[in-house]
PDB file of C-alpha atoms in Angstrom:
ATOM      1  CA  UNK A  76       0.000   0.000   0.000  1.00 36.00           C
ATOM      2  CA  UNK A  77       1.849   3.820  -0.968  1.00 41.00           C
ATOM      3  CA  UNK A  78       1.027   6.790   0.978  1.00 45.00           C
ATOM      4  CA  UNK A  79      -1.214   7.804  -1.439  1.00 44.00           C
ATOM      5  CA  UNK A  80      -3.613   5.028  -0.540  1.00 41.00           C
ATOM      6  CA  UNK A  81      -3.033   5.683   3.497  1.00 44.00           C
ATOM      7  CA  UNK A  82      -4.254   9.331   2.984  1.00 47.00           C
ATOM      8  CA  UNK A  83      -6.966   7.840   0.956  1.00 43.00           C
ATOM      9  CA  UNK A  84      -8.205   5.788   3.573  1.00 38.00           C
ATOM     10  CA  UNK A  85      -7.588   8.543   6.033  1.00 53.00           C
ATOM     11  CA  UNK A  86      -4.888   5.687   7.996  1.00 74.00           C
ATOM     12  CA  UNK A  87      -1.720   8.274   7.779  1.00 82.00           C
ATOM     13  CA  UNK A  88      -0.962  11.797   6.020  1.00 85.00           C
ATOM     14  CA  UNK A  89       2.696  12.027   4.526  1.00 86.00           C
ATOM     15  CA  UNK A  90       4.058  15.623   3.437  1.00 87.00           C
ATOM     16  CA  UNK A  91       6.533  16.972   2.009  1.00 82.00           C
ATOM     17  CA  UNK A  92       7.111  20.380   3.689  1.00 80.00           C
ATOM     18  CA  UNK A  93       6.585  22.814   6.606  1.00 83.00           C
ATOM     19  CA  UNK A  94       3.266  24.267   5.118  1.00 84.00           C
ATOM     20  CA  UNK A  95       2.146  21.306   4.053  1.00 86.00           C
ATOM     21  CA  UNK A  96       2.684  19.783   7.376  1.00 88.00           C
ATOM     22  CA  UNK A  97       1.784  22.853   9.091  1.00 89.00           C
ATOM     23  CA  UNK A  98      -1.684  22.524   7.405  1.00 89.00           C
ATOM     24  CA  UNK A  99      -2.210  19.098   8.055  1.00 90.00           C
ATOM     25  CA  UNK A 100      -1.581  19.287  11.865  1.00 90.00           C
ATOM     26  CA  UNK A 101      -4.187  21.808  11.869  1.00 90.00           C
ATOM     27  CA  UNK A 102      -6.606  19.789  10.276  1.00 90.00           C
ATOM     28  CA  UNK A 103      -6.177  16.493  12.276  1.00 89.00           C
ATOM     29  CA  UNK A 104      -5.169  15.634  15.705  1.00 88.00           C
ATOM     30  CA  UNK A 105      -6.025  11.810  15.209  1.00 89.00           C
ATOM     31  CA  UNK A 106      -4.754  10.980  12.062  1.00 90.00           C
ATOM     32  CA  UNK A 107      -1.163  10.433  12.349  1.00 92.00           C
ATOM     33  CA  UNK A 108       1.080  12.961  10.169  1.00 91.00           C
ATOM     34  CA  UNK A 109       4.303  11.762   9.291  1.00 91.00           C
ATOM     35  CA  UNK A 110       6.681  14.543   7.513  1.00 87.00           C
ATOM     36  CA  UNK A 111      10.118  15.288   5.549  1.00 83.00           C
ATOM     37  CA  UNK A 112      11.506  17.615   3.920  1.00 76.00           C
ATOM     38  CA  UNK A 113      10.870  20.111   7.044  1.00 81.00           C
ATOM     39  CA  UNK A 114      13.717  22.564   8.161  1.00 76.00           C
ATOM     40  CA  UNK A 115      12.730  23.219  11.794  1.00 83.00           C
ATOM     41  CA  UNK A 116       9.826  21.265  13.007  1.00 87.00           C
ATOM     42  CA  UNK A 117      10.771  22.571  16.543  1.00 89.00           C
ATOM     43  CA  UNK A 118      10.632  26.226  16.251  1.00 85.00           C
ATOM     44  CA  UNK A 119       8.136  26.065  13.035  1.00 85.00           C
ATOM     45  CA  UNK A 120       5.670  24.621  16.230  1.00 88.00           C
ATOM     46  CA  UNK A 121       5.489  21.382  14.488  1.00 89.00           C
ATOM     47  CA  UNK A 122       6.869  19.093  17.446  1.00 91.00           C
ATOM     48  CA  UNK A 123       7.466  19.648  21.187  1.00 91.00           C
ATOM     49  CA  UNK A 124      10.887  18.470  20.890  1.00 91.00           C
ATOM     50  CA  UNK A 125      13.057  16.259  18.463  1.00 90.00           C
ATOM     51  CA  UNK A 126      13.331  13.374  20.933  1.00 93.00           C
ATOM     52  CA  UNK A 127       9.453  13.775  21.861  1.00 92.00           C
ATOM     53  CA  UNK A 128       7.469  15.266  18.984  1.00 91.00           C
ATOM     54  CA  UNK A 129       4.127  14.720  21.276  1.00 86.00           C
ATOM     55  CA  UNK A 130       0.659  14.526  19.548  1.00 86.00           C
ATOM     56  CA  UNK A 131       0.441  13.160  16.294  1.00 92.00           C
ATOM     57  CA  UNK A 132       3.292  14.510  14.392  1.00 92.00           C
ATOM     58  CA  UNK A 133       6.735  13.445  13.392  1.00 92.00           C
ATOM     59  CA  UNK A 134       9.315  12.248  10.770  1.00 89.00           C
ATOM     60  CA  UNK A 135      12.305  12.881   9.092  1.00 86.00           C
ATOM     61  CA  UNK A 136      13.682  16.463   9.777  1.00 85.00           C
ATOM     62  CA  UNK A 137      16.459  18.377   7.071  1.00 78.00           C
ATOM     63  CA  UNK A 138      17.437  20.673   9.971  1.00 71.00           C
ATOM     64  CA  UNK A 139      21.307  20.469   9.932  1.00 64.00           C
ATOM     65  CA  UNK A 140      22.686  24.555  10.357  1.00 62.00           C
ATOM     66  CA  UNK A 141      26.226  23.751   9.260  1.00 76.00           C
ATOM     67  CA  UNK A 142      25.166  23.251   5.976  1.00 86.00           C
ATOM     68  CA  UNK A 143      24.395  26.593   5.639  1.00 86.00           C
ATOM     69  CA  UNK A 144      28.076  27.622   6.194  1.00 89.00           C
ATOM     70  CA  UNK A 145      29.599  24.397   3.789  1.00 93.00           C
ATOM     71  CA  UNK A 146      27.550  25.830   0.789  1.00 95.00           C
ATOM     72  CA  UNK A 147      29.504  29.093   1.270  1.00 95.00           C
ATOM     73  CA  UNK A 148      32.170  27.484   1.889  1.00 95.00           C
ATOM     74  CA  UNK A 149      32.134  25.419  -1.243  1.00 95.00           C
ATOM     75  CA  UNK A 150      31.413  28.752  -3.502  1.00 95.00           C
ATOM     76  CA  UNK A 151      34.468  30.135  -2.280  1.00 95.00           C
ATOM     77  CA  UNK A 152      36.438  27.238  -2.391  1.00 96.00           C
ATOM     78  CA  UNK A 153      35.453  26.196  -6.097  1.00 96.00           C
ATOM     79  CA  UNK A 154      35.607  30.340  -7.177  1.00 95.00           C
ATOM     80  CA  UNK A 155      37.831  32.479  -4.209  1.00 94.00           C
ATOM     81  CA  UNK A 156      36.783  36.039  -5.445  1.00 93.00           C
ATOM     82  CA  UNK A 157      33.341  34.984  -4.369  1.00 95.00           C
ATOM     83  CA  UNK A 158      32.583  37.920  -2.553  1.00 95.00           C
ATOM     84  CA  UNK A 159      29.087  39.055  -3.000  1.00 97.00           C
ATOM     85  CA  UNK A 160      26.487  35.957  -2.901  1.00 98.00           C
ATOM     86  CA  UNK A 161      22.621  36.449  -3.853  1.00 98.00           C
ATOM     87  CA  UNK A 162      20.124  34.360  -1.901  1.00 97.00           C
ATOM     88  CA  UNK A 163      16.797  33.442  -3.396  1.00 97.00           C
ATOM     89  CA  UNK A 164      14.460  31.878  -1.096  1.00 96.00           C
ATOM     90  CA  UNK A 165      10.642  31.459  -0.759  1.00 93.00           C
ATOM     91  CA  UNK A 166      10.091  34.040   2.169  1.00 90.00           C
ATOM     92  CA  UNK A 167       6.647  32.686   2.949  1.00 90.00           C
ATOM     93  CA  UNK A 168       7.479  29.311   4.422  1.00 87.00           C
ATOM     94  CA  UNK A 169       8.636  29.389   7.702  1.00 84.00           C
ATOM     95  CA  UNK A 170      11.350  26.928   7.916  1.00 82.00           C
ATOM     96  CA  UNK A 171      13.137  29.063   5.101  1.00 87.00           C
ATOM     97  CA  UNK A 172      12.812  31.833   7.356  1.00 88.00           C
ATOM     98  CA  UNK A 173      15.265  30.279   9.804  1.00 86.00           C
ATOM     99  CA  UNK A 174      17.243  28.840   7.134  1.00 87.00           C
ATOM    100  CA  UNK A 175      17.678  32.417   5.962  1.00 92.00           C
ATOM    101  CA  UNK A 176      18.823  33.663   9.185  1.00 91.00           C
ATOM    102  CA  UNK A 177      21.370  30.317   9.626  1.00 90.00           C
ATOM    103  CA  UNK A 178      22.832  31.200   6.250  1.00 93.00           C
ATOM    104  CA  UNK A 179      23.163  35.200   7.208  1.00 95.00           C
ATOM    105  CA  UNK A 180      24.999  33.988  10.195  1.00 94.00           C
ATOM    106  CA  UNK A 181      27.185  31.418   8.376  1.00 93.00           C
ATOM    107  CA  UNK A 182      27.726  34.757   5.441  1.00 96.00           C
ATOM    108  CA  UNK A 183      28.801  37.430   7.967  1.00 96.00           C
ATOM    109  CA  UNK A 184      31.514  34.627   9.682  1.00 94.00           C
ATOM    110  CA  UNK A 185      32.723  33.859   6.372  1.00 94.00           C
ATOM    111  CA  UNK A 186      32.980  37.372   5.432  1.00 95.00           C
ATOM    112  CA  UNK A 187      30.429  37.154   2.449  1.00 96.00           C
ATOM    113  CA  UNK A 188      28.419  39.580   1.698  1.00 97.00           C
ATOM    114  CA  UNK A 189      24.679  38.070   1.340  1.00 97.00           C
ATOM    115  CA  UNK A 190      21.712  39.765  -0.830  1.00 97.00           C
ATOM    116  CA  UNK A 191      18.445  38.431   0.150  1.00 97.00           C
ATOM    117  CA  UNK A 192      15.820  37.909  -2.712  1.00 97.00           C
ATOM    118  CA  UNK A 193      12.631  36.398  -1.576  1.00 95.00           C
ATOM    119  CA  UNK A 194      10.190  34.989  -4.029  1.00 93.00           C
ATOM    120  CA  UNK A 195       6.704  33.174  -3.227  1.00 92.00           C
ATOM    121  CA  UNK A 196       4.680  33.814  -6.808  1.00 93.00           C
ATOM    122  CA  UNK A 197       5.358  32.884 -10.503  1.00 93.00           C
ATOM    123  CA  UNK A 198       5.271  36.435 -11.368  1.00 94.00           C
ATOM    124  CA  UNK A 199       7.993  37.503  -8.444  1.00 95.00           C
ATOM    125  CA  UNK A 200      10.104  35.888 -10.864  1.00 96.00           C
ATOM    126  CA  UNK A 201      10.636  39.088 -13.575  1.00 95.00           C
ATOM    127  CA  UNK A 202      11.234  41.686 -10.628  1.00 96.00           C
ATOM    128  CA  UNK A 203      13.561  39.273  -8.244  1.00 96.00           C
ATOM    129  CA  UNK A 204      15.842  38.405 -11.657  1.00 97.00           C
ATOM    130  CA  UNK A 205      16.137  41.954 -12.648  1.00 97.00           C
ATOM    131  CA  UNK A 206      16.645  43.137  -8.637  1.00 97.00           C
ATOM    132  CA  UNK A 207      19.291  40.700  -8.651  1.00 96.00           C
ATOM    133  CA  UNK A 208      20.954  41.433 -12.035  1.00 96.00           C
ATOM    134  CA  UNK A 209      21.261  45.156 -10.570  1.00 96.00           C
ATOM    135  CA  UNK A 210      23.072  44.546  -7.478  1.00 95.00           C
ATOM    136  CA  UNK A 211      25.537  42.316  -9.612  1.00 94.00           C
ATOM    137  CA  UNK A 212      26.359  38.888  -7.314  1.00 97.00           C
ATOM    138  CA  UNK A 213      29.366  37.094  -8.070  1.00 96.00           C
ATOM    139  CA  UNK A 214      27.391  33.990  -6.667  1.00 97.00           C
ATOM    140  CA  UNK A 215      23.926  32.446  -5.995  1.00 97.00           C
ATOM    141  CA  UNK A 216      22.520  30.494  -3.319  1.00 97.00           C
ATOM    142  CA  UNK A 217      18.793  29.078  -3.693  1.00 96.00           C
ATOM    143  CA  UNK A 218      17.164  27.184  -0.508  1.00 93.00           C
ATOM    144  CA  UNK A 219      15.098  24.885  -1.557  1.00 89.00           C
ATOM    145  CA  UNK A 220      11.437  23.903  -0.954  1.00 88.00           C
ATOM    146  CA  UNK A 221       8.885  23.133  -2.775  1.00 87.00           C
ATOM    147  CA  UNK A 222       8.164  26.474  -4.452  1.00 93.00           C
ATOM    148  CA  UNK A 223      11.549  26.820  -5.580  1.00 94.00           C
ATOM    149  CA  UNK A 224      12.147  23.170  -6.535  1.00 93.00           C
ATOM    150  CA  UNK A 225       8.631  23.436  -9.134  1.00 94.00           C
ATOM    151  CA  UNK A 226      10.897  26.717 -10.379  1.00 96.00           C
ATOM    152  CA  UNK A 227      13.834  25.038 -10.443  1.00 97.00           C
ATOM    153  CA  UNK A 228      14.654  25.158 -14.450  1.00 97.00           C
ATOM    154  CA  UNK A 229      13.613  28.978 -14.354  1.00 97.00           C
ATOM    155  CA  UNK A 230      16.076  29.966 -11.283  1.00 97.00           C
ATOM    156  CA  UNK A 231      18.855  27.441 -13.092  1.00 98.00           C
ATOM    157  CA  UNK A 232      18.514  28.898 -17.106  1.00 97.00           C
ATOM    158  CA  UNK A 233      18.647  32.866 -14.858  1.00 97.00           C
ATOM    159  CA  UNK A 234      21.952  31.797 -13.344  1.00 97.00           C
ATOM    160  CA  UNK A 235      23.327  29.971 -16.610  1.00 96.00           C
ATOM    161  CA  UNK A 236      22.659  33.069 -18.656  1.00 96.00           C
ATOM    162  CA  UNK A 237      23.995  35.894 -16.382  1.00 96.00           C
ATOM    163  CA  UNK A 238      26.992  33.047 -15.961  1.00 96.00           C
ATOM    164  CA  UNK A 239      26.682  32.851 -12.280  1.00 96.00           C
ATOM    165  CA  UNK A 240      28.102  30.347  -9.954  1.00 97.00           C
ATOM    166  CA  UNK A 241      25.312  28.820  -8.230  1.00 97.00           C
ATOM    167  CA  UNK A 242      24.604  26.020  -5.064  1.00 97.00           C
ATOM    168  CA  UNK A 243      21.829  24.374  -4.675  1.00 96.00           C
ATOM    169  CA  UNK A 244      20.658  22.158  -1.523  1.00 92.00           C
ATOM    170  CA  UNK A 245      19.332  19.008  -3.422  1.00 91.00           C
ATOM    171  CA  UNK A 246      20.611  17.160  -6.897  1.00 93.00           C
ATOM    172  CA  UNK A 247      17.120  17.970  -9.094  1.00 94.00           C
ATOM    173  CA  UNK A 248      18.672  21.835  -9.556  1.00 97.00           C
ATOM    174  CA  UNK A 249      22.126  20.520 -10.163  1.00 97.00           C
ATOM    175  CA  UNK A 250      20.355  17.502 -13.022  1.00 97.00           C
ATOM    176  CA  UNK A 251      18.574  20.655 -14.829  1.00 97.00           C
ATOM    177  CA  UNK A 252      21.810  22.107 -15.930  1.00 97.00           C
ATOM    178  CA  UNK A 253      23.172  23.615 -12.282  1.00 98.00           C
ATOM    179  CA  UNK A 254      26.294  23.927 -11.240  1.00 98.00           C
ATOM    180  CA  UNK A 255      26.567  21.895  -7.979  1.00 98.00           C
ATOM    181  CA  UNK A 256      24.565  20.894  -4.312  1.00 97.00           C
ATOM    182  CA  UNK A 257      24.834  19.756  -1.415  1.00 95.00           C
ATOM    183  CA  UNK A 258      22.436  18.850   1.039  1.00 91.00           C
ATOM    184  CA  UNK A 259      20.623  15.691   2.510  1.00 86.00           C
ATOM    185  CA  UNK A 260      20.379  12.610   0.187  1.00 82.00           C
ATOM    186  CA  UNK A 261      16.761  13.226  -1.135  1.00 77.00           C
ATOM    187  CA  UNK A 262      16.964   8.749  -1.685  1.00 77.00           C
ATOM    188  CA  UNK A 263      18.152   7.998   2.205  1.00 80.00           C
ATOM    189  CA  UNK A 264      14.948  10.937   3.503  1.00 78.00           C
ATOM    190  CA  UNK A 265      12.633   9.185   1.115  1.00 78.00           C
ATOM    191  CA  UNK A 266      13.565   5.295   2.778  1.00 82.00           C
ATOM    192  CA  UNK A 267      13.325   6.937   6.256  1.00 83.00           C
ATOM    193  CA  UNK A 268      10.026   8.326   5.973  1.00 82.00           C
ATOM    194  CA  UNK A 269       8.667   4.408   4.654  1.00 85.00           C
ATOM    195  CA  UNK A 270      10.265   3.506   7.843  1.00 87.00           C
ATOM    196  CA  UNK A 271       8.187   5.740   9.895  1.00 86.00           C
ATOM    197  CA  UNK A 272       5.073   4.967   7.988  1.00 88.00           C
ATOM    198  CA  UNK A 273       6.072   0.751   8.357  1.00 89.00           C
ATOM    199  CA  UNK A 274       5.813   1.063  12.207  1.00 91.00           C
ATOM    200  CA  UNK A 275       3.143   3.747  12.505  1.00 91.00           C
ATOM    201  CA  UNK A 276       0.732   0.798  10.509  1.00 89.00           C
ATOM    202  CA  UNK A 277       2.607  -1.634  13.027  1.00 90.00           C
ATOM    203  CA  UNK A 278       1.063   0.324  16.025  1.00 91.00           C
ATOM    204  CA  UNK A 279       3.260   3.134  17.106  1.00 92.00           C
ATOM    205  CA  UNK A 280       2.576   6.259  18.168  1.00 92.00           C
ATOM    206  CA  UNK A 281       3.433   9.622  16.217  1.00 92.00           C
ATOM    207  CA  UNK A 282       4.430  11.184  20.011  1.00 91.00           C
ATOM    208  CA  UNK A 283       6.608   8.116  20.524  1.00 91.00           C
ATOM    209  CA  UNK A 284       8.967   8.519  17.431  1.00 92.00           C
ATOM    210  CA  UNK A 285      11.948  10.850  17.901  1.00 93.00           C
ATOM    211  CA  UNK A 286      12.323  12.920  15.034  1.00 91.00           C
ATOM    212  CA  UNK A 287      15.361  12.216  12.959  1.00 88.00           C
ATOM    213  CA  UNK A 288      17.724  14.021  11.376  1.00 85.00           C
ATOM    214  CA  UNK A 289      19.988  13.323   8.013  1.00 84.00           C
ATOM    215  CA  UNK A 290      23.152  11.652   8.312  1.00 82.00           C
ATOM    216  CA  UNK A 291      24.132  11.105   4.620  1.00 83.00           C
ATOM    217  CA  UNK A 292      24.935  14.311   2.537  1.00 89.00           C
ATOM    218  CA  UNK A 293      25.502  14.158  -1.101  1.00 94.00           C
ATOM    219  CA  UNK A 294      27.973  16.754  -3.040  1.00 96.00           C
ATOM    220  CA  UNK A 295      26.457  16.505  -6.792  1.00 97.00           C
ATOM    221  CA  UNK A 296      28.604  18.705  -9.603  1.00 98.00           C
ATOM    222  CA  UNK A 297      27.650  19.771 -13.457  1.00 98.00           C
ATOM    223  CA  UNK A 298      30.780  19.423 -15.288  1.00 97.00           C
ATOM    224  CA  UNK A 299      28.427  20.534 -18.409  1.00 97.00           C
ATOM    225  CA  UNK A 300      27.461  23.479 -16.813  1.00 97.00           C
ATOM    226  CA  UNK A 301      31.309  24.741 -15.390  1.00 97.00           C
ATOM    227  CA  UNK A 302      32.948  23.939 -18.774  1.00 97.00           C
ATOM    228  CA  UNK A 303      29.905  26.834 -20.186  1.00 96.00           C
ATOM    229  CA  UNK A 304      31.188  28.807 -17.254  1.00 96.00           C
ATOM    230  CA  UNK A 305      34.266  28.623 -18.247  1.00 95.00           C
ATOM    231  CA  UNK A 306      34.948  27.440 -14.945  1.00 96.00           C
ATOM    232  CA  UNK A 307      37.447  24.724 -13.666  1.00 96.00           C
ATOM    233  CA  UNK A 308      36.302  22.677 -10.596  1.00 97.00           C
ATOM    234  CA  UNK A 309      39.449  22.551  -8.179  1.00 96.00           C
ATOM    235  CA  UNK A 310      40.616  18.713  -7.807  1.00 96.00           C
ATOM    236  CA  UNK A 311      39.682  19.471  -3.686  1.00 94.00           C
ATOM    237  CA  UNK A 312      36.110  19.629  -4.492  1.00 96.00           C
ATOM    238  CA  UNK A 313      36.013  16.842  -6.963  1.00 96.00           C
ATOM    239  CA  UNK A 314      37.493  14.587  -4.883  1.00 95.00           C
ATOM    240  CA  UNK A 315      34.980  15.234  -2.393  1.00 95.00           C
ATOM    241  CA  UNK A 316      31.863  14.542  -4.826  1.00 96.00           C
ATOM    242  CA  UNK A 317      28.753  11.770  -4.867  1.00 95.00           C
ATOM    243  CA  UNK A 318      28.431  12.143  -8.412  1.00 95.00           C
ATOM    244  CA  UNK A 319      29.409  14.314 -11.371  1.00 97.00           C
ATOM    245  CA  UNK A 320      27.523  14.583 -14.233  1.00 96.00           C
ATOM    246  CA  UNK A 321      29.645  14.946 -17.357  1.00 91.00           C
TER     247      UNK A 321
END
């Protein structure tokens, strides 16, 4: 049975993201609700705590803040001059919110300057791109959630044609032509939120299941897309790569 038949039967809701999880918690305190793809279930008000989510909620959690500093790191390690790094987020969903704020913190340590573009609409689209395009990044950095992910080939065909380096947080930016991620494996989230659902349907509770977090990161690189940058990857980061797509 797929989770699509559970939420049929009204047995077990899966999402896929802080609103979407947000909204289901408000609709049900029965019906278990197992999530992923969630930044911050704690301070979002998801869960009580990681180790006791309470109620009916819980699942596989993305939250990990030092990513937010290894992305920057990676720009300026694959491209030093990186100076000046644009940030295009959905500014509506509140885990993004705190991601924002993680990678500001991780920016002004690193001694990167970081210019926030926030996006929630199709049609922000025009006005964020040409915003962006006057302030002249030598960089971009896209969080991802779902918004941004159904965007994905817009915000990667913008950074391709102003020929900006760009890091992305999951693999589906970096197999539509950009440049590199890192992030949580999207494969290992995806098998731990079956597991959750396998012993949910075997009897346990939501309030019982200590939220996890990832453990396996994934470093995914466009060789395509540097050599149209004109841009050699440094052996260091190579080395350090899941895949590369040549």
């Amino acid at each position: 049975m797929i989770a699509g038949d559970l939420r049929g039967l009204g047995l077990l809701d899966l999402t896929w993201s802080t609103p979407a999880a947000l909204a289901a918690k408000s609709a049900t305190t029965t019906i278990p609700i197992v999530f992923a793809g969630v930044g911050d279930p704690v301070r979002t008000g998801l869960v009580a705590s990681l180790a006791r989510p309470g109620a009916n909620v819980t699942g596989f959690s993305t939250l990990a803040e030092e990513l937010s500093g290894k992305r920057l790191e990676l720009l300026r390690e694959t491209v030093p001059k990186v100076g000046r790094v644009a940030m295009l987020w959905n500014s509506t969903n509140p885990s993004m919110v705190f991601r924002a704020r993680e990678t500001q913190t991780a920016a002004d340590k690193l001694g990167v300057v970081l210019q926030s573009f926030g996006a929630h609409e199709v049609n922000d689209f025009d006005q964020v791109f040409a915003a962006m395009t006057r302030q002249h990044p030598d960089a971009v950095l896209t969080l991802v959630d779902p918004f941004t992910t159904a965007h994905r080939q817009r915000i990667v065909d913008f950074a391709s044609a102003q020929r900006l380096v760009a890091v992305y947080e999951v693999r589906q930016f970096v197999e539509a032509g950009g440049l590199m991620s890192y992030g949580p494996s999207l494969a290992a989230t995806q098998q731990r939120a079956a597991l959750f659902i396998d012993k949910i349907l075997k009897g346990a509770k939501p309030a019982d299941l200590p939220v996890e977090q990832p453990t396996k990161f994934e470093l995914v690189i466009n060789l395509k897309t540097a050599k149209a940058l004109g841009l050699t990857i440094p052996q260091s980061v190579l080395q350090r790569a899941d895949q590369v797509i040549e």
